[in-house]
Short mmCIF file of C-alpha atoms in Angstrom, two decimals:
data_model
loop_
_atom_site.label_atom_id
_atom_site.label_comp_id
_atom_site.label_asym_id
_atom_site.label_seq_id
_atom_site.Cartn_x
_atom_site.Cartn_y
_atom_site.Cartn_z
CA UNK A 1 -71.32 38.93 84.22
CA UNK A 2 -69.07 35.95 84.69
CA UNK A 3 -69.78 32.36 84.67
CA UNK A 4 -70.09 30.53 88.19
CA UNK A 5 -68.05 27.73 87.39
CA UNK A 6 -65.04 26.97 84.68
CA UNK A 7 -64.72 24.19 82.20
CA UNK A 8 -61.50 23.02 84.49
CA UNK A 9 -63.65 22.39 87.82
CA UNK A 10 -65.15 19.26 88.45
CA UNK A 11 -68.96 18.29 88.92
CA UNK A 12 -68.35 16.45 92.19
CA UNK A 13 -68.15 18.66 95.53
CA UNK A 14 -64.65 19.38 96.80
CA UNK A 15 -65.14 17.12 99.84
CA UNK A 16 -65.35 13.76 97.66
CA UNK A 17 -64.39 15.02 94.41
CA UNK A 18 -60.75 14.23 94.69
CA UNK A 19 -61.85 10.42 95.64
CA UNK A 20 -63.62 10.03 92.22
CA UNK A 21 -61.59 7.69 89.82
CA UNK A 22 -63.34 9.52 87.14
CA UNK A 23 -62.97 13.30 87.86
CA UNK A 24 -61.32 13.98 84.73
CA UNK A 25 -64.68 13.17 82.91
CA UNK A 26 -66.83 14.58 85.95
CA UNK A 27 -64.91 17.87 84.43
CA UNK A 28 -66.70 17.17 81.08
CA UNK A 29 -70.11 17.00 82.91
CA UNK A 30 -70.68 19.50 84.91
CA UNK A 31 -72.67 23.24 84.42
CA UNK A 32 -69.74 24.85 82.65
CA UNK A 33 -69.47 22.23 80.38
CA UNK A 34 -73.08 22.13 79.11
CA UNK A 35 -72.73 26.00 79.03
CA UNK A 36 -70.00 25.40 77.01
CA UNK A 37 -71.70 23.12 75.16
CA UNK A 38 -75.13 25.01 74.46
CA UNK A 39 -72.99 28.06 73.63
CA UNK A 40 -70.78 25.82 71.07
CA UNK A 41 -74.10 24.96 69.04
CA UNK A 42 -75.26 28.34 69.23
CA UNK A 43 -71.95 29.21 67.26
CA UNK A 44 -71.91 27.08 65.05
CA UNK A 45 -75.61 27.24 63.87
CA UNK A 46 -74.49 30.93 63.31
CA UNK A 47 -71.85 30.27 61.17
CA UNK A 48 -73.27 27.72 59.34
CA UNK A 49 -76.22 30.14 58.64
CA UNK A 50 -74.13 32.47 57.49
CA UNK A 51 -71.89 30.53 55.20
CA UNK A 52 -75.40 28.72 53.32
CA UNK A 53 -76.06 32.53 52.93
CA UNK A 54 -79.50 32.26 55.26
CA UNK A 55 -77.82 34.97 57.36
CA UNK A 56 -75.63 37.88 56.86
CA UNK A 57 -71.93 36.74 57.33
CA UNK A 58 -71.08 39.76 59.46
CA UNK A 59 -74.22 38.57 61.73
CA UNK A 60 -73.06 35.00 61.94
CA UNK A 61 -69.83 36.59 62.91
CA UNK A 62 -71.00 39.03 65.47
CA UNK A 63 -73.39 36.39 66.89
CA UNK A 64 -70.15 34.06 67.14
CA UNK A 65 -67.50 36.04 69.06
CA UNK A 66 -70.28 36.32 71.26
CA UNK A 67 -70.93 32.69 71.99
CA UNK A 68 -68.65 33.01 74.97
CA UNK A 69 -68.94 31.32 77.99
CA UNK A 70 -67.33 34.45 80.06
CA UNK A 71 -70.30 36.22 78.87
CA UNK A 72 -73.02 34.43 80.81
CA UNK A 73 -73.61 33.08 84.16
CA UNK A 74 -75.15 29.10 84.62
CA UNK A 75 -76.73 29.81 88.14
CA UNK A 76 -78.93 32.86 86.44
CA UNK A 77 -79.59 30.96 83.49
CA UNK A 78 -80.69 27.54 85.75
CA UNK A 79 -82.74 29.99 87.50
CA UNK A 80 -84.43 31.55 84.72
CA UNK A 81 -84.95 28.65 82.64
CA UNK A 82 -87.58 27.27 85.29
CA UNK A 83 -90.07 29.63 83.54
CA UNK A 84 -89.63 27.71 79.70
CA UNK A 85 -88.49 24.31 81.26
CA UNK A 86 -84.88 24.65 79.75
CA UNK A 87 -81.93 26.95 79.92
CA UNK A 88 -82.01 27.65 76.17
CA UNK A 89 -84.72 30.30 76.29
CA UNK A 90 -82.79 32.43 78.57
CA UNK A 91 -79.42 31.37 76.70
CA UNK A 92 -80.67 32.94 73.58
CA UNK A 93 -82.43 36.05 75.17
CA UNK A 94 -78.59 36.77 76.70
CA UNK A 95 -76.92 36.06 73.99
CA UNK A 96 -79.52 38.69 71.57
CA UNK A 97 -78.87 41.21 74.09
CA UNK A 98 -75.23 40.86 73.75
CA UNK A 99 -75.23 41.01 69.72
CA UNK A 100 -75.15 44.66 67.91
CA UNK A 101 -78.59 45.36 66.43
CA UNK A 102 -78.15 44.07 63.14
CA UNK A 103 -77.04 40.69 64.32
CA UNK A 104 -79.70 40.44 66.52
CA UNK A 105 -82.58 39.20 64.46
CA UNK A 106 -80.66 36.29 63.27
CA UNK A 107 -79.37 34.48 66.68
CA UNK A 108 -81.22 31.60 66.86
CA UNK A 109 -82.34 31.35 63.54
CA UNK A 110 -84.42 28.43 62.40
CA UNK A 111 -83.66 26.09 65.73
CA UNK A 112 -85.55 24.74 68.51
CA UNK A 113 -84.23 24.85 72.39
CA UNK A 114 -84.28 21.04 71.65
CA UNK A 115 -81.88 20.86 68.70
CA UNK A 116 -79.33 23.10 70.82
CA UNK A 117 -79.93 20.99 73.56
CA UNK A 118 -79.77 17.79 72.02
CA UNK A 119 -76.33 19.01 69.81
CA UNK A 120 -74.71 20.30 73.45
CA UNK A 121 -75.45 16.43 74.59
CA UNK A 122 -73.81 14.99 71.74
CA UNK A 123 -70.71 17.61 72.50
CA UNK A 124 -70.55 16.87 76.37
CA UNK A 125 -71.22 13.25 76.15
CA UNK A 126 -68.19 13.26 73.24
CA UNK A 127 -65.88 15.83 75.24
CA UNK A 128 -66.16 13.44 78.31
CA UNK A 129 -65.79 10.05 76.55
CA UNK A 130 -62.30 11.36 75.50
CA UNK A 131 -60.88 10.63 79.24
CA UNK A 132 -62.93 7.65 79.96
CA UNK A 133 -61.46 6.24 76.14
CA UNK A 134 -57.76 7.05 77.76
CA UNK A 135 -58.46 5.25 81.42
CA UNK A 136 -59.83 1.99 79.46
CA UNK A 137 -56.44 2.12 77.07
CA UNK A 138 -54.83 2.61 79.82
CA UNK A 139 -56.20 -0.50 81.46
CA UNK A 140 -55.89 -2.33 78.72
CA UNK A 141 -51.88 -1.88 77.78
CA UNK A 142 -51.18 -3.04 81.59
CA UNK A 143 -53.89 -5.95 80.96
CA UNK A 144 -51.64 -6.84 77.96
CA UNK A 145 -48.36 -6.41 80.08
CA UNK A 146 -49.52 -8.53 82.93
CA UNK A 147 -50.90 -11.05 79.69
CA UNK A 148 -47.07 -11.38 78.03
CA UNK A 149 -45.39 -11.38 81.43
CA UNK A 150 -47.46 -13.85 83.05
CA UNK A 151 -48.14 -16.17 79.92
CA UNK A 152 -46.61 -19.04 82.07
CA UNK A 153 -47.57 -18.18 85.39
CA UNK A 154 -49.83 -20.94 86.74
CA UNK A 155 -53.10 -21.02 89.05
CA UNK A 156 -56.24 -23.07 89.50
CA UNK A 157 -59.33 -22.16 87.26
CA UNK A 158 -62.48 -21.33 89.09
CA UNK A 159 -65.98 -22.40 88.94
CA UNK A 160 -68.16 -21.01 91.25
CA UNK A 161 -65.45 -19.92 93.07
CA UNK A 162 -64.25 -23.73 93.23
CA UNK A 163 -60.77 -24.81 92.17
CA UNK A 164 -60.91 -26.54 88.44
CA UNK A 165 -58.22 -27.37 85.89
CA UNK A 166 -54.88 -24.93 85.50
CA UNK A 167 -54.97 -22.30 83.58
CA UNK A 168 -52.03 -19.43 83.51
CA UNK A 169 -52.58 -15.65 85.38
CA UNK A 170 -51.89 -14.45 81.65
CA UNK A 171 -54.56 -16.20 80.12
CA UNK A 172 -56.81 -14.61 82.59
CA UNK A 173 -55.07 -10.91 82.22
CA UNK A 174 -55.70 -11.98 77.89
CA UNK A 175 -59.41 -11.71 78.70
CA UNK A 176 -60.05 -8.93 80.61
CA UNK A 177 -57.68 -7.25 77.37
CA UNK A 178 -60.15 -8.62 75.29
CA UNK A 179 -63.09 -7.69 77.39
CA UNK A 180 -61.61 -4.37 77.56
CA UNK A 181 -61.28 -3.84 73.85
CA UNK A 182 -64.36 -4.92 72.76
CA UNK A 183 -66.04 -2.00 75.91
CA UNK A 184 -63.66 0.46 73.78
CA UNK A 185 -64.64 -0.38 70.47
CA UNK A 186 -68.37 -0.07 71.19
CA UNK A 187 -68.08 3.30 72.63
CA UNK A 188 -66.29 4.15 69.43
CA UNK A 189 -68.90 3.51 67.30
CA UNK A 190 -71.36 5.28 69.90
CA UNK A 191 -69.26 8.03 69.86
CA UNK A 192 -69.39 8.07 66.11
CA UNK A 193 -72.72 7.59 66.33
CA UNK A 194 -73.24 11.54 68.49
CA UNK A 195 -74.55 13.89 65.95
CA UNK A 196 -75.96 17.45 64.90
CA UNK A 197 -79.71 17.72 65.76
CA UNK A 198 -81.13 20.77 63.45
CA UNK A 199 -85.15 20.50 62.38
CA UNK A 200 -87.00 23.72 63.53
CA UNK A 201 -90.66 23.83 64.93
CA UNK A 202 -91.59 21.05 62.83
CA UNK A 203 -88.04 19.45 61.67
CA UNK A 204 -88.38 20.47 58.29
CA UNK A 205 -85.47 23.17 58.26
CA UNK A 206 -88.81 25.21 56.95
CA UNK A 207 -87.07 27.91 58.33
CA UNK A 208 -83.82 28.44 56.36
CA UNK A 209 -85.78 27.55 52.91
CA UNK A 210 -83.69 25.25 50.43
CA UNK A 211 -80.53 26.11 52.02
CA UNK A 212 -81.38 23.74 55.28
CA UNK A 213 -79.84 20.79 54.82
CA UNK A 214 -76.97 22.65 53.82
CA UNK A 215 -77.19 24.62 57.24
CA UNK A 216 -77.15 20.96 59.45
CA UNK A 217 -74.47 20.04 56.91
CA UNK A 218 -72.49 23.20 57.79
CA UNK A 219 -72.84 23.08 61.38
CA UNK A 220 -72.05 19.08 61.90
CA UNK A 221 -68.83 19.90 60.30
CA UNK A 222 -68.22 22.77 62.46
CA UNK A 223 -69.06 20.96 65.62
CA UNK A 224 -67.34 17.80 64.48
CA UNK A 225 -70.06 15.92 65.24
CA UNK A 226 -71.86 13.43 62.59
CA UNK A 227 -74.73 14.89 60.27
CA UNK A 228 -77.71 12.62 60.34
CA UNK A 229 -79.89 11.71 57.60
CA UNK A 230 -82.81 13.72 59.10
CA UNK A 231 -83.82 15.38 62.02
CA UNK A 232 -83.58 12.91 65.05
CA UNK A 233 -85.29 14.96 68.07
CA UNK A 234 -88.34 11.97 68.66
CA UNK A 235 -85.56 9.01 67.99
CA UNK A 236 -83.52 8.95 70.37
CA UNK A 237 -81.62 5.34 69.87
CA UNK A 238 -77.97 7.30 69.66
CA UNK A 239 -78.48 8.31 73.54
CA UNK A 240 -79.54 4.82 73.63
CA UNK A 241 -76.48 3.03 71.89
CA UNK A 242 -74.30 5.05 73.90
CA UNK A 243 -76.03 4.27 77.48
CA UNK A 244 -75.32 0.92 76.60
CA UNK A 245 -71.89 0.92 75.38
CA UNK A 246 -71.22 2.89 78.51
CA UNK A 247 -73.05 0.08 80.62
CA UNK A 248 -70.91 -2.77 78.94
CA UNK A 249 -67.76 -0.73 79.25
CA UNK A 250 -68.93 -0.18 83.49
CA UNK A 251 -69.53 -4.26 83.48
CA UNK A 252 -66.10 -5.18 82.05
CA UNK A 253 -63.97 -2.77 84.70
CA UNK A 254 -66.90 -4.76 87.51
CA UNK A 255 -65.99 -7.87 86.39
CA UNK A 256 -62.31 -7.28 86.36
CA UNK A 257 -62.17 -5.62 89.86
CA UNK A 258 -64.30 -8.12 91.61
CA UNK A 259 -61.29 -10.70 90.43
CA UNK A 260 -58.72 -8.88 91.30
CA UNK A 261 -60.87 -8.51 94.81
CA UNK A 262 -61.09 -12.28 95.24
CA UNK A 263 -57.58 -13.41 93.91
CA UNK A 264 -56.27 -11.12 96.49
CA UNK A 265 -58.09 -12.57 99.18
CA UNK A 266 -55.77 -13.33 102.66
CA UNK A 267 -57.00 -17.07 102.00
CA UNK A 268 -56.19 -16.93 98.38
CA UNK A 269 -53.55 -14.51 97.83
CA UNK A 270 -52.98 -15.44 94.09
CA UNK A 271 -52.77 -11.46 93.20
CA UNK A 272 -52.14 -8.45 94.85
CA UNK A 273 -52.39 -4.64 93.76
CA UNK A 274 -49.87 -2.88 92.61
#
């Protein structure tokens, strides 16, 4: 089998997708990259299974190499998974057919289709804020040019649209840097905020006996990805924190075009793009 997309191609359609000023995180969103994902926390549930001594190292090894995109195809799986009402089920029936014998009993072991589900969100929504963190530095070091260059260029304050006192065109450049750093900051600590969801059937780690919070231990580390205090499957305020950051981050580039759209105005013509 091969996969019917690759990590590399973007979510949006060829005829727009080049237009999108964020294709570089639509990359990060799109069926190979939650196949990617779910395959990522199948691996490392394996391995951390395997080094808390739940499972057979060899296993967690076998099961691992095996955890390969290449391997599987996202169409089949998107169609199969109508049947459970998510693409794990047929994920983890794949991936046991594609383990040796011994190993085979053990993929899965002690998880939910919700905690690999819910750890594959925390790894795509992580893997794409990593290009939308670069475009809003980006943003903000020619914020803070246009701020030092322009810290004596004077223009009219506005309110409601109406000409007040003078300000300078680097004052104004100052706070969209500011604005701009503060949207950063708070998806930072959203971002830090993305962790490891591991409970079982009833989130009690029941499953791998004693050795469970060592297992969610294990497999945050492996996955990068912060280990939460307990299971967090019926809480979901991290989505939450993010979705807003995200929102606030959205508002600040909004508020930033729309006066760069009215400075440059034929009437106005205070600014003008690059």
């Amino acid at each position: 089998m091969r996969p019917s997309s690759s990590p590399s191609e973007p979510a949006s359609g060829a005829l727009f997708g080049a237009l999108s000023g964020g294709r570089r995180a639509d990359e990060q969103l799109g069926d190979a990259a939650w196949l990617a994902g779910l395959l990522d926390a199948e691996r490392a549930l394996a391995l951390a299974c395997g080094r808390a001594g739940v499972i057979p190292e060899d296993a967690a090894a076998a099961i691992a190499v095996r955890c390969d995109p290449v391997l599987f195809d996202a169409a089949e799986l998107g169609r199969a998974a109508t049947a459970a009402g998510n693409p794990v089920v047929p994920l983890v029936r794949r991936l046991t057919s594609l383990v040796p014998d011994f190993a085979a009993p053990h993929v899965h072991r002690g998880a939910t289709s919700q905690d690999i589900l819910d750890t594959a969100a925390s790894l795509v929504a992580r893997r794409a804020l990593v290009p939308i963190r670069e475009d809003l530095t980006a943003a903000a070091a020619t914020c803070a040019d246009l701020a030092e260059a322009h810290r004596g260029t004077l223009m009219a304050a506005r309110t409601l649209l109406q000409q007040a006192l003078p300000t300078t065109f680097g004052l104004v450049s100052a706070r969209w840097l500011t604005a701009l750093g503060e949207a950063t900051d708070g998806l930072d600590r959203a971002t830090d905020r993305l962790a490891v969801q591991l409970g079982g059937a009833a989130g009690t780690l029941a499953a791998h006996g004693t050795a469970g919070p060592a297992v969610a231990r294990l497999m945050a580390a492996e996955l990068g990805l912060a280990e939460p205090a307990l299971p967090w499957h019926t809480d979901r305020t991290r989505f939450a924190e993010l979705a807003a950051a995200a929102g606030i981050a959205a508002g600040t580039l909004g508020t930033i075009a729309r006066d760069v759209v009215l400075l440059a105005q034929t009437e106005v013509g205070e600014v003008r793009e690059g």
